[in-house]
Each structure stands twice: as structure tokens, then as C-alpha cells.
Coordinates of C-alpha atoms in Angstrom, one line a residue:
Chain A
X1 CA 0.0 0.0 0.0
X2 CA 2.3 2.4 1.0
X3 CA 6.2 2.8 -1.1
X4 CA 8.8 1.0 0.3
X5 CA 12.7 2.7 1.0
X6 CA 14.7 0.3 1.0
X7 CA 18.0 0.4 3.4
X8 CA 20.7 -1.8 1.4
X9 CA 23.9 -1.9 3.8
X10 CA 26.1 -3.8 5.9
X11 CA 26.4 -3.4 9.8
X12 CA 26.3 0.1 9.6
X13 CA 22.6 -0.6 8.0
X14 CA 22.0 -3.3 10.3
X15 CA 22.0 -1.4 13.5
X16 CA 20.4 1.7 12.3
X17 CA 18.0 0.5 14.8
X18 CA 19.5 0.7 17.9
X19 CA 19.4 4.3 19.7
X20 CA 18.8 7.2 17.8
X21 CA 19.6 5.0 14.6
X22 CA 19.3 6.5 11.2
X23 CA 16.7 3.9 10.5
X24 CA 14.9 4.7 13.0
X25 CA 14.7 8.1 12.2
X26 CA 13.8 7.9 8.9
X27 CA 10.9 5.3 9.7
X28 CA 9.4 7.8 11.7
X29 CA 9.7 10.9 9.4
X30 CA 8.2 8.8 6.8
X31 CA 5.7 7.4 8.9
X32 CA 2.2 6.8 7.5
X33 CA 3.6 7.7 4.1
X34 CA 6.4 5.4 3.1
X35 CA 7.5 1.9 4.8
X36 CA 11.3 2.3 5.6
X37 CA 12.9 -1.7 4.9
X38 CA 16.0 -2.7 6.4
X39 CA 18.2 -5.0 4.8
X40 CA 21.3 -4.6 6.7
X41 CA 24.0 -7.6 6.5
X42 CA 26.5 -7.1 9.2
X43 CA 30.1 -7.9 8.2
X44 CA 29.1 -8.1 4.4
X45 CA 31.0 -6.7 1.3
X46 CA 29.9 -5.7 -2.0
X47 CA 30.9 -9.4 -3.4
X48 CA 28.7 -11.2 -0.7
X49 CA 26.1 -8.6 -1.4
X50 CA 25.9 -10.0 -4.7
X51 CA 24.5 -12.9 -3.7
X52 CA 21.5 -11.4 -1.9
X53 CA 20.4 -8.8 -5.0
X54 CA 18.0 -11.1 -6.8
X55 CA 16.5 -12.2 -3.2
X56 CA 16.4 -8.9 -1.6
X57 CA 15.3 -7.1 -4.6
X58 CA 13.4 -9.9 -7.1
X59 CA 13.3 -8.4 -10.4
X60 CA 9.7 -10.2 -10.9
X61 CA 8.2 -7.8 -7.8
X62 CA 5.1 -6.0 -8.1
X63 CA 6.0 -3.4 -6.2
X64 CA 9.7 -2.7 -6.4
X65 CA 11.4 0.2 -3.7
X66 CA 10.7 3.4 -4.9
X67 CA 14.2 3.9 -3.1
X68 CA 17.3 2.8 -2.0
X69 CA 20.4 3.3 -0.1
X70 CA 23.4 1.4 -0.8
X71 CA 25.5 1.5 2.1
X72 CA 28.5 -0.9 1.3
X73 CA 32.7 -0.4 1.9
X74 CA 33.6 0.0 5.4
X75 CA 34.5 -4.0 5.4
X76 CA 35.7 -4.2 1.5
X77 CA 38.0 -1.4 2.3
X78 CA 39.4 -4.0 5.7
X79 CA 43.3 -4.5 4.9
X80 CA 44.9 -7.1 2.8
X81 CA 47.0 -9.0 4.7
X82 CA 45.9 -7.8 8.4
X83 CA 43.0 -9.5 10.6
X84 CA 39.9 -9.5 8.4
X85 CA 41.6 -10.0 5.4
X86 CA 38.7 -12.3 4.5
X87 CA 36.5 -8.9 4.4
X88 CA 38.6 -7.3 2.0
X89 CA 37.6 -6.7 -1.7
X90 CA 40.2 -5.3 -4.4
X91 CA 39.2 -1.4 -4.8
X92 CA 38.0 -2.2 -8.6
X93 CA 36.1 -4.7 -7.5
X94 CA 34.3 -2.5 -5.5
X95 CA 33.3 -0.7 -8.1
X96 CA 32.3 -2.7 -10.2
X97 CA 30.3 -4.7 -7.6
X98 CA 28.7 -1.2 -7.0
X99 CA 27.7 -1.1 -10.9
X100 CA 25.8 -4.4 -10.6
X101 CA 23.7 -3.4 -7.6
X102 CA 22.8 -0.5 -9.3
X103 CA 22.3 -1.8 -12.4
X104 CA 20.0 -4.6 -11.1
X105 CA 17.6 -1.8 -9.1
X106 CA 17.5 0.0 -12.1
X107 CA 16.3 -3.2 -13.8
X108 CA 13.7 -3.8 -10.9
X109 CA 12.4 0.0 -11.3
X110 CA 13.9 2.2 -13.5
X111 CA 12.7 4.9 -11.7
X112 CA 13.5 4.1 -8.5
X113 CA 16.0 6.9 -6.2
X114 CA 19.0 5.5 -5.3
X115 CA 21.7 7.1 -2.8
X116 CA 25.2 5.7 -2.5
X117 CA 26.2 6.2 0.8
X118 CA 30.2 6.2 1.3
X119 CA 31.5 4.3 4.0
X120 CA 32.2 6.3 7.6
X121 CA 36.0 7.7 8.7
X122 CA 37.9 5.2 10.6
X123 CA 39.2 6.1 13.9
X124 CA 42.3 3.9 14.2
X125 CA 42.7 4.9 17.5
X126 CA 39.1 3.9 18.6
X127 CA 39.7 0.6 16.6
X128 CA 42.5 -0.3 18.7
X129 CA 41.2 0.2 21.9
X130 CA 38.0 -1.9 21.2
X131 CA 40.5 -4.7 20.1
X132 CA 42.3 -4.4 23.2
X133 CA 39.0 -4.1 25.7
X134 CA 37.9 -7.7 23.6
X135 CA 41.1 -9.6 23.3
X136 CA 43.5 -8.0 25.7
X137 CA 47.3 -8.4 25.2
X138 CA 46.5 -10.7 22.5
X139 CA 44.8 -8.2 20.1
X140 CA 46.4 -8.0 17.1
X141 CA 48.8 -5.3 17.0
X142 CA 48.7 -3.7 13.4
X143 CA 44.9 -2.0 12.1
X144 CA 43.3 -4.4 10.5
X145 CA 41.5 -1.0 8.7
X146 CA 43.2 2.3 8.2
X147 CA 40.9 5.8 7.5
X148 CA 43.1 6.6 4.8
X149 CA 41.9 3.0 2.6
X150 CA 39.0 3.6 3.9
X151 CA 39.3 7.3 2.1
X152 CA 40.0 5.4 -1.3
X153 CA 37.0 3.1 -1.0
X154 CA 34.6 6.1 -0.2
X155 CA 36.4 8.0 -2.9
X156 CA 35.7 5.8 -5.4
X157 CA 31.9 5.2 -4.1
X158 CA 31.6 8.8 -4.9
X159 CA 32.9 8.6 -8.7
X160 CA 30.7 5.3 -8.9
X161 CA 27.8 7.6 -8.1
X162 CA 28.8 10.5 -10.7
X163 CA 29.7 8.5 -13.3
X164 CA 26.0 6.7 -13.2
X165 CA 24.5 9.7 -12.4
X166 CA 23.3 9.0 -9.1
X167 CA 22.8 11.1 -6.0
X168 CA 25.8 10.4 -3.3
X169 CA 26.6 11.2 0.7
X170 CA 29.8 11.6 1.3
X171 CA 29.4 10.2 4.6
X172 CA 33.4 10.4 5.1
X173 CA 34.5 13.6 3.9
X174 CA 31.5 15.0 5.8
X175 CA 32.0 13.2 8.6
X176 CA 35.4 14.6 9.1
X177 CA 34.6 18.0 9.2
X178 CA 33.2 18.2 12.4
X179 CA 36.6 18.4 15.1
X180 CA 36.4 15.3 17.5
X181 CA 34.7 13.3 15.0
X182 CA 36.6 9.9 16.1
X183 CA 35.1 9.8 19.1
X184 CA 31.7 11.9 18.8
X185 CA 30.7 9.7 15.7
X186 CA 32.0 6.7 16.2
X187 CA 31.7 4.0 19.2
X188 CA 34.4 1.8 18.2
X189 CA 36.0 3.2 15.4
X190 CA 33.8 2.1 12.8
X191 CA 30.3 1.8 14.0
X192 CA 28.2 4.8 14.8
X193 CA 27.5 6.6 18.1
X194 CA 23.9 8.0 18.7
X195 CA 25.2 11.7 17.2
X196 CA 27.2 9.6 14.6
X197 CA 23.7 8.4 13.6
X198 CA 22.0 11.4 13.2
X199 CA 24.9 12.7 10.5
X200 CA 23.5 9.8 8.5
X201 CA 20.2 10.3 9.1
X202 CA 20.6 14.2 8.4
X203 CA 22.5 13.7 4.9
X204 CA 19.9 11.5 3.9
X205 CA 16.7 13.3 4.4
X206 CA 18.6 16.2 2.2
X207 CA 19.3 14.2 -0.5
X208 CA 15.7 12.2 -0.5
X209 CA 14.3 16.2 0.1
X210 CA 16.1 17.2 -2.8
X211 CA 15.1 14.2 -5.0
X212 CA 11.4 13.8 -4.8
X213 CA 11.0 12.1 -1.9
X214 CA 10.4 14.8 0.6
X215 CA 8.4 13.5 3.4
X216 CA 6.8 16.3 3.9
X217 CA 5.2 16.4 0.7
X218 CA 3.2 13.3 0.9
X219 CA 0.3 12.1 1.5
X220 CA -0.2 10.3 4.7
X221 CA -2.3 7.5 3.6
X222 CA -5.6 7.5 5.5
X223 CA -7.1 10.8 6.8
X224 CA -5.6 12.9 9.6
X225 CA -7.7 12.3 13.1
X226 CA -8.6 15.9 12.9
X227 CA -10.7 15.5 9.5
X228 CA -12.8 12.9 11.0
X229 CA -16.6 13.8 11.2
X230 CA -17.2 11.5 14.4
X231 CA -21.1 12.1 13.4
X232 CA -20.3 11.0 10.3
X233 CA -17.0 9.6 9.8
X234 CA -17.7 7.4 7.2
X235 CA -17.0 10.3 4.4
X236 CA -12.8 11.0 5.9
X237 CA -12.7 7.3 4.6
X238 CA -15.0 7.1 1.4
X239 CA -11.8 8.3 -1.4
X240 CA -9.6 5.5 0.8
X241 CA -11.3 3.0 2.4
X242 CA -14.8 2.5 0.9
Chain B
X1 CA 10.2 -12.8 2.2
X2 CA 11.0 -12.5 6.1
X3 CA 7.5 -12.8 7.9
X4 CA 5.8 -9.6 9.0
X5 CA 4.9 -8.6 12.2
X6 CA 2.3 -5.7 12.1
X7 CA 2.1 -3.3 14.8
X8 CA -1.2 -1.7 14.4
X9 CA -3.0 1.0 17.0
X10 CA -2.9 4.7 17.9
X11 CA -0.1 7.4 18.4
X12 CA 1.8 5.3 20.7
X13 CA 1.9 2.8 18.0
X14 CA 2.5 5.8 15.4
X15 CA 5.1 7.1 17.9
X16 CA 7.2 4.0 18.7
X17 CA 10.0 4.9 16.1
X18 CA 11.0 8.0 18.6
X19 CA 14.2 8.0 20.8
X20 CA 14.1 4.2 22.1
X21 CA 11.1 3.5 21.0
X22 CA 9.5 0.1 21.0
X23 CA 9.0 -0.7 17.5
X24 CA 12.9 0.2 16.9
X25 CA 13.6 -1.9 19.5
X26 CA 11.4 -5.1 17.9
X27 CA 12.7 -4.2 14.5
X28 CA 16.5 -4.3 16.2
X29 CA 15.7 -7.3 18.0
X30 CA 13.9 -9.2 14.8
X31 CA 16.8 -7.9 12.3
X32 CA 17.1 -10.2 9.6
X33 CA 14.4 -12.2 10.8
X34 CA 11.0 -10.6 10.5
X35 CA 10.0 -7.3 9.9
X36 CA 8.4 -5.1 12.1
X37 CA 5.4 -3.1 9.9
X38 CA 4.1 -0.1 12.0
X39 CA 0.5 0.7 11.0
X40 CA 0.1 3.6 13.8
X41 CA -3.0 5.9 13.4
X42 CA -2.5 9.0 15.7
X43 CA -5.6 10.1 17.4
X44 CA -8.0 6.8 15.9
X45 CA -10.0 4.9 18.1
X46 CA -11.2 1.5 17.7
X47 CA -14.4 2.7 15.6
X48 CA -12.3 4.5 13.3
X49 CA -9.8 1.8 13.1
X50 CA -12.2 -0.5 11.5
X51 CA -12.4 1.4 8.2
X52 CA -8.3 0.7 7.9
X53 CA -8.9 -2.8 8.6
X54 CA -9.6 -4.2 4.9
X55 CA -6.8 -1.8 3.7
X56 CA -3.7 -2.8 6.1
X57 CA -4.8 -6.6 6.0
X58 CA -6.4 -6.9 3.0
X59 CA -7.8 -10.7 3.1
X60 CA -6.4 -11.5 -0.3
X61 CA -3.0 -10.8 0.5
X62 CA -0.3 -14.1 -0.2
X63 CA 1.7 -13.6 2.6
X64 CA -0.8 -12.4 5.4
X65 CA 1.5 -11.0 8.7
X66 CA 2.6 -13.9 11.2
X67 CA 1.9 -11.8 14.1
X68 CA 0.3 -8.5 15.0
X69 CA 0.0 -6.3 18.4
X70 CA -3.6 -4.4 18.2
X71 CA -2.7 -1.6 20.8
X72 CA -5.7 0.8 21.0
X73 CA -8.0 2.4 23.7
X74 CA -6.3 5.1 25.0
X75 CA -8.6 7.6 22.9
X76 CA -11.6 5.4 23.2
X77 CA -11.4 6.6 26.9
X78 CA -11.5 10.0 26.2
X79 CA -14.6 11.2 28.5
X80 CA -17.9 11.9 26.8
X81 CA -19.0 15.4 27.2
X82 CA -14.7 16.7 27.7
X83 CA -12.7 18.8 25.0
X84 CA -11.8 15.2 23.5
X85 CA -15.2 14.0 23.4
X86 CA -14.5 13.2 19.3
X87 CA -12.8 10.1 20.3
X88 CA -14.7 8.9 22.6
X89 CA -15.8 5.2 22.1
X90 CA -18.4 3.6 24.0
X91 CA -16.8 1.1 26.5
X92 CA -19.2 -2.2 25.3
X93 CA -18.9 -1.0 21.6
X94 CA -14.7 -0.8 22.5
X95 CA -14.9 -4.4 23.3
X96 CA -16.8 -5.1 20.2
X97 CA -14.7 -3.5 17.8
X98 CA -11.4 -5.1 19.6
X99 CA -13.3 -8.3 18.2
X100 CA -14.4 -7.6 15.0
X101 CA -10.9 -6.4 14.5
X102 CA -9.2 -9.9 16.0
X103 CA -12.2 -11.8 13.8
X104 CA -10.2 -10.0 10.8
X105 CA -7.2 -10.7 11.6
X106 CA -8.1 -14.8 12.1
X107 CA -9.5 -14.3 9.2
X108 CA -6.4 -13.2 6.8
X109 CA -4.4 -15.9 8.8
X110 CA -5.8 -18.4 11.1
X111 CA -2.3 -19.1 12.6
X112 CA -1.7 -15.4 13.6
X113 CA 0.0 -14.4 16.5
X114 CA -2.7 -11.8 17.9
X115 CA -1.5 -9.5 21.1
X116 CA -4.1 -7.2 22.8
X117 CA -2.4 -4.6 24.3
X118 CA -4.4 -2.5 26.7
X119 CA -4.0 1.5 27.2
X120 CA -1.4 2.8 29.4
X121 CA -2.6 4.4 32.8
X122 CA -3.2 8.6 32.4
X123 CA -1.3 10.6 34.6
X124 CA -3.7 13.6 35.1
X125 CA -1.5 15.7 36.6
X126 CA 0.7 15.2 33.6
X127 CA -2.3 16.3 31.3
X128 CA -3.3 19.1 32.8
X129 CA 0.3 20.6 33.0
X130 CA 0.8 19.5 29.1
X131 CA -2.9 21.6 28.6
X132 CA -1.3 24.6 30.9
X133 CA 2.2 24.5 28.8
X134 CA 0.1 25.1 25.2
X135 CA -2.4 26.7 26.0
X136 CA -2.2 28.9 29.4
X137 CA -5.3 30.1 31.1
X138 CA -7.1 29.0 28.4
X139 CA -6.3 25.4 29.0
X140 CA -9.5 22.9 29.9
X141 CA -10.7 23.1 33.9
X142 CA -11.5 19.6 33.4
X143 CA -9.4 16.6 32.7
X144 CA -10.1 15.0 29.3
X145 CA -9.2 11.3 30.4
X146 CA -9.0 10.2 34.1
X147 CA -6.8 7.2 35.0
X148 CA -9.6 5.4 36.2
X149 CA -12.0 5.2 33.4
X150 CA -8.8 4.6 31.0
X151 CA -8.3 1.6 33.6
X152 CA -12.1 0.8 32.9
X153 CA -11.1 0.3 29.1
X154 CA -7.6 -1.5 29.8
X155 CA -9.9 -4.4 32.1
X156 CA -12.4 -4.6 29.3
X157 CA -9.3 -4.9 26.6
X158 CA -7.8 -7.8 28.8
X159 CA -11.2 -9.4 29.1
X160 CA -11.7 -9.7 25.3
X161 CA -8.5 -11.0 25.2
X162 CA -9.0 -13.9 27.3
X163 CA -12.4 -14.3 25.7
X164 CA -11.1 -14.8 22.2
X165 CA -8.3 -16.9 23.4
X166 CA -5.4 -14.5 22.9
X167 CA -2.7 -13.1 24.6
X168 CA -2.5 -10.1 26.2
X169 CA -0.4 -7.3 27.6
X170 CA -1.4 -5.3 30.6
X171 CA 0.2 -2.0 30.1
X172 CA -2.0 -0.2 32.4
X173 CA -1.6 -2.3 35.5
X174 CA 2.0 -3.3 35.1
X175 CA 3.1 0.4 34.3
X176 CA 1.5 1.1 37.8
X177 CA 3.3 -1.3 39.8
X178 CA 6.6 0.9 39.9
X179 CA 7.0 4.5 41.8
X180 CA 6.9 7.5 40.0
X181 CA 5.7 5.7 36.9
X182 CA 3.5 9.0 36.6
X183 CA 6.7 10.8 34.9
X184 CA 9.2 7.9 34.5
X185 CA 7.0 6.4 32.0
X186 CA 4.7 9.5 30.7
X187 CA 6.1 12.3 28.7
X188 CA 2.4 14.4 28.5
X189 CA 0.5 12.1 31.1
X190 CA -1.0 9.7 28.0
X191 CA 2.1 9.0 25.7
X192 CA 5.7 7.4 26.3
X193 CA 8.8 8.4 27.3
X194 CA 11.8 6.4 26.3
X195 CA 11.6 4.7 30.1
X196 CA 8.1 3.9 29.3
X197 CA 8.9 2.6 25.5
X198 CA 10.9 0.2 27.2
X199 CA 8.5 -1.2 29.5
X200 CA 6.1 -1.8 26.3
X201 CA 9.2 -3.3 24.3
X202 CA 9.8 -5.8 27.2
X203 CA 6.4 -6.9 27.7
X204 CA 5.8 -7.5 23.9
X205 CA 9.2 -9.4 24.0
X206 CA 8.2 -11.4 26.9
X207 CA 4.8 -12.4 25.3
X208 CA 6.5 -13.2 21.6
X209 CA 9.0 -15.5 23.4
X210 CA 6.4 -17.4 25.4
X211 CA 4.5 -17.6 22.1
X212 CA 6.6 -19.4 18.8
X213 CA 7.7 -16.2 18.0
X214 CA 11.3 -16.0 19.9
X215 CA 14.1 -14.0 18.0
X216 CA 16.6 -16.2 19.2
X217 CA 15.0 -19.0 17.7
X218 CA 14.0 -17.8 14.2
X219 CA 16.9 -18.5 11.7
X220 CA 18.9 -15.2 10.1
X221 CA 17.4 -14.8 6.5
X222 CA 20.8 -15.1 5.0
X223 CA 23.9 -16.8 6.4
X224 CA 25.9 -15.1 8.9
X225 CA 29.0 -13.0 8.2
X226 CA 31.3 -15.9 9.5
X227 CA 29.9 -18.6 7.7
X228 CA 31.2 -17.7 4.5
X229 CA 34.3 -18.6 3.1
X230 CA 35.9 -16.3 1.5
X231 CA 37.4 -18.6 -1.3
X232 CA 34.3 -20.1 -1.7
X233 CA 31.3 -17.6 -1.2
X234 CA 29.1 -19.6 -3.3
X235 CA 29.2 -22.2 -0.6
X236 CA 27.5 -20.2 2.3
X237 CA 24.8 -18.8 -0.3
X238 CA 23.7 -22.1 -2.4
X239 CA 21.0 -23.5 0.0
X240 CA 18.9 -20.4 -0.3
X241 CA 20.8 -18.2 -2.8
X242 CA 21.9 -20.1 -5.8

């Protein structure tokens, strides 16, 4: 009944949820006007991600997203070589994984908004300290992700975006901007804080306001209380409901 | 493809993607499991709900929800003859429309998980000083719900609950049994604060676990980060994937 926005993304997706998540959020702007879908795969990379596409988006639907985020790097951009090597995905590959999601939404509804969301900063710093608080002396003792790959992969998410014509947050450029960012964004230096949340959430209600999917625009989808006759409520719902 | 759960009632339905709010915290809990749907109707009453009814569970739909929490009364209480007079609902007509709702419901799936969730108490107090801080002097002398006659609704909501079979949450009598629940678990005197969200999230939580409907039990809808290998991705993804 009412359009779907779909949130495409890895853990980052996955716990916009949790307090003051940018899911959250965007659920309740949108609420009684569009369903907000999470599909958030925790640890993920764009090559795993691959295998979801014609599950999580069947080409065959009736009602494909009229939106979606695609919230993928923060684990392909993980180190070659270094702890979760098995994350990592080759910086072309990236890309090119990044065509084929879009490529296949574009096939499901080729008019649907889609955002590419670069991955967040990395506090290297924070990331060593949660390693240490879970594994002690033994954590391992070079970054298994550095903010400056992680620059490359958000980078290139960007050009992805521009060269397909697509609207884009720039989640780590913009993120970095605001002084104490490592630890006023991000929990562990990676995943988001509350306030780390609301950048998300913040950058992409302005794109979806500048697209056409301002929420405020909208039609809720059955009449406000306030318009209800109670002596006669019958004709609030007679467009709608009868 | 995940199963639905439907969350369907008034603002505090509406409302429960706010700052810890208890249909985040389902949607957190059931991520990649089930979905959480909120179908929140600020300001309707059961009378009003029943023109939604053929519209958010239409009875031809394939995949009918698995479970759904029908969370309304606290405007059906609004006194007859007070400045919310509108919403008032008769209390016998309440407890038939609770049923003609749950006779829906049964009716799009026989094997749905239905939860009657009765009002939360009214802190009067509360209201009044939420009138005062809007609109001054010129606030209502009279209270527009009283705690007890919401209670009235709340026993009658429990009632058709065990009548019908179905579980049941008693938000207006467990809410009560802690101090200071007035403000702890009130914003306005009628809707939630975070505190409050919390006490709804564990009580759904604690009847969906008693029910078949535990998170920890479902299976994740794809495998798990950990499970795949990265030289052999296909692997993890050919049982529901290839």
C-alpha cells in the first residue's frame, strides 16, 4: 500500500535500529507515508552482497522500492593482509560490484531513487582500543583498517555515483569535518555513536528532500484524526477506504 | 520474504520509532528475521480503526503478517462530554470492535499471532500541565481522560483478550506497579517516554517469546558473516541463494 525505501547496507545498516539509529529516524519521518525496509548484513562486502540482489530485490516484484540506499565499503575497504583479510575486496572490485547493484535496481524499477552512501571515517585509535578491551594483550597489533583506505573506497563510491548519475553522501569527507569526530561519531571506530547516527540520518533526508521524496510532501495515507466527522466519519474514509 | 509482524493502533503505536522507541527496538531485535510493519493511526480509536482494517490486511494478500499487536484504547477513553469528546468510544462498543478487528485478523491468517495490548494508565497531573504549557489560562478546567475510566477500558481490553483466546499485555496495571511511573513512564500524562517505550518493548518481547515467536530461535534470513568462506562464497549462499 504504502512505497517502500529500501536500506541496502552492511552493519552500519544493520543497527540503524539501535538508539537514535538513522533507520529509526527515517521510519518515523516517513511514517504513515512510506515503509522504511531494512536489509542490513552485518560484516558483508559488495561481493557477498551480490548474492543477496535477486533475493532482496526480485526483479519479478510488483512493487519494487521506490528507493534505495546502498551503504557498502567499510568491510571491502578492511586491509589485505591484516585481521579481516577475509572482508577485503580489491578497490575495482568494488566498483564494479557497486555497478551491478545498481544496475540490477535499475532493472527492478527504473525509476526508482538510489543514494550511495560512502562508507564512515575510521578512527584507528578507537579501533585499537575496542581490540584491546575484547582480546587483551592478544589483540592483534597492526589496524586491520586504516581511514586513509578507507578514504580510497569512499572515494571511489563517490565517482561510482557520478559516473552513473546517481545522488551520493559523502558520509566520510563529511564526517570529518566536524573536530572530535573519532570519538563523537564513532563507538568503536567504525560503527556509529547516537550523534554519529544522526549525520546519516541528516544527509539522507537532504538528498531524499532534494530528489522527490520529501516526506513532507506526501500524502499520509488515510485521513488525519482531525478531519474525522465523528457524526459522520464514514465520508474521511469514502476516497480511501470504501 | 521474512514474515511480518504488524504493529497496528494509535499514536503510541504511530510514535514507537522515537528516541528508544519500542517498535525500533522489535525491528533491532527481529533484524534479519521478520519485519516489524508499523500501522500507527494517531488520534483513531477502535471505531475509526475498523475502516483501515480491509486496507492494512487486505484478506487476499499471499503472505498475510505472522503476528500483529492491536494496541488501541487510550482515545476510546477520552470522556464523553470533555474537550476530546470526538474520540470517545463507548466502552461495550470498544470491546466489540477489539473483536471484529481480532475476527479479521483470524480471518487473513488463522495461525496469527494476535496480542491485545491494553492502554497505558493517564497521569492527570501530567495532562493538565501538558494543557497549561500550550495553551495557558485558556487550558481545559477539566481533565479530558482520568486514569480510572482509561483503567475501565484497559480491564475490558484484557477481558476480550481472554475471551477470544489471545494473549495479552497489561500496560496499564504493570506500568502502575513501579513508583513514580506518573513521569518515568509519561512524557504528556498519556504517551511514552523512552523509560516507558521500554517497558512496552519488554512486555511484547516477553509475550512473543512465550508464544513461537522467539528472535533467538528464528533463523537469520541469509547466512551469517562468518559462515562464509571467502574462497568459496558460493558455498554459504547455495542453499537459499543459488
Amino acid at each position: 500500500m504504502r512505497p517502500q525505501i529500501v536500506l541496502f547496507g552492511d552493519s552500519i545498516t544493520e543497527q540503524s535500529f539501535r538508539s537514535e539509529g538513522w533507520g529509526a529516524s527515517l521510519t518515523d519521518t516517513y511514517s504513515r507515508k512510506a515503509d522504511i525496509v531494512v536489509r542490513g548484513y552485518g560484516g558483508y562486502n559488495t561481493r557477498w552482497a551480490l548474492f543477496l540482489l535477486h533475493h532482496v530485490f526480485p526483479l519479478d516484484s510488483s512493487k519494487p522500492p521506490v528507493a534505495t540506499t546502498i551503504f557498502f565499503g567499510a568491510n571491502d575497504a578492511a586491509l589485505s593482509g591484516r585481521s579481516s583479510e577475509r572482508q577485503h575486496v580489491p578497490i575495482e572490485e568494488y566498483k564494479e560490484n557497486l555497478r551491478k547493484i545498481v544496475h540490477h535496481l535499475k532493472e527492478c524499477n527504473p525509476t526508482m531513487l538510489i543514494v550511495l552512501i560512502a562508507p564512515p571515517p575510521v578512527d584507528e585509535e578507537g579501533r585499537d582500543a575496542y581490540a584491546r578491551s575484547l582480546y587483551g594483550d592478544n589483540a592483534r597489533e597492526v589496524p586491520e583498517r586504516t581511514n586513509e583506505v578507507t578514504g580510497i573506497y569512499a572515494k571511489a563510491c563517490i565517482e561510482v555515483a557520478r559516473e552513473l548519475g546517481l545522488r551520493s553522501v559523502d558520509l566520510w569527507s563529511k564526517m570529518q569535518e566536524t573536530e572530535g569526530w573519532q570519538k563523537q561519531y564513532l563507538s568503536d571506530g567504525l560503527h556509529l555513536t547516537p550523534k554519529g547516527n544522526g549525520v546519516v540520518y541528516q544527509e539522507v533526508i537532504r538528498v531524499f528532500n532534494g530528489a522527490w521524496l520529501s516526506a513532507e510532501e506526501m500524502p499520509l495515507d488515510f485521513p488525519h484524526h482531525s478531519k474525522i466527522d465523528p457524526k459522520n466519519p464514514e465520508k474521511a474514509f469514502q476516497q480511501k477506504c470504501l
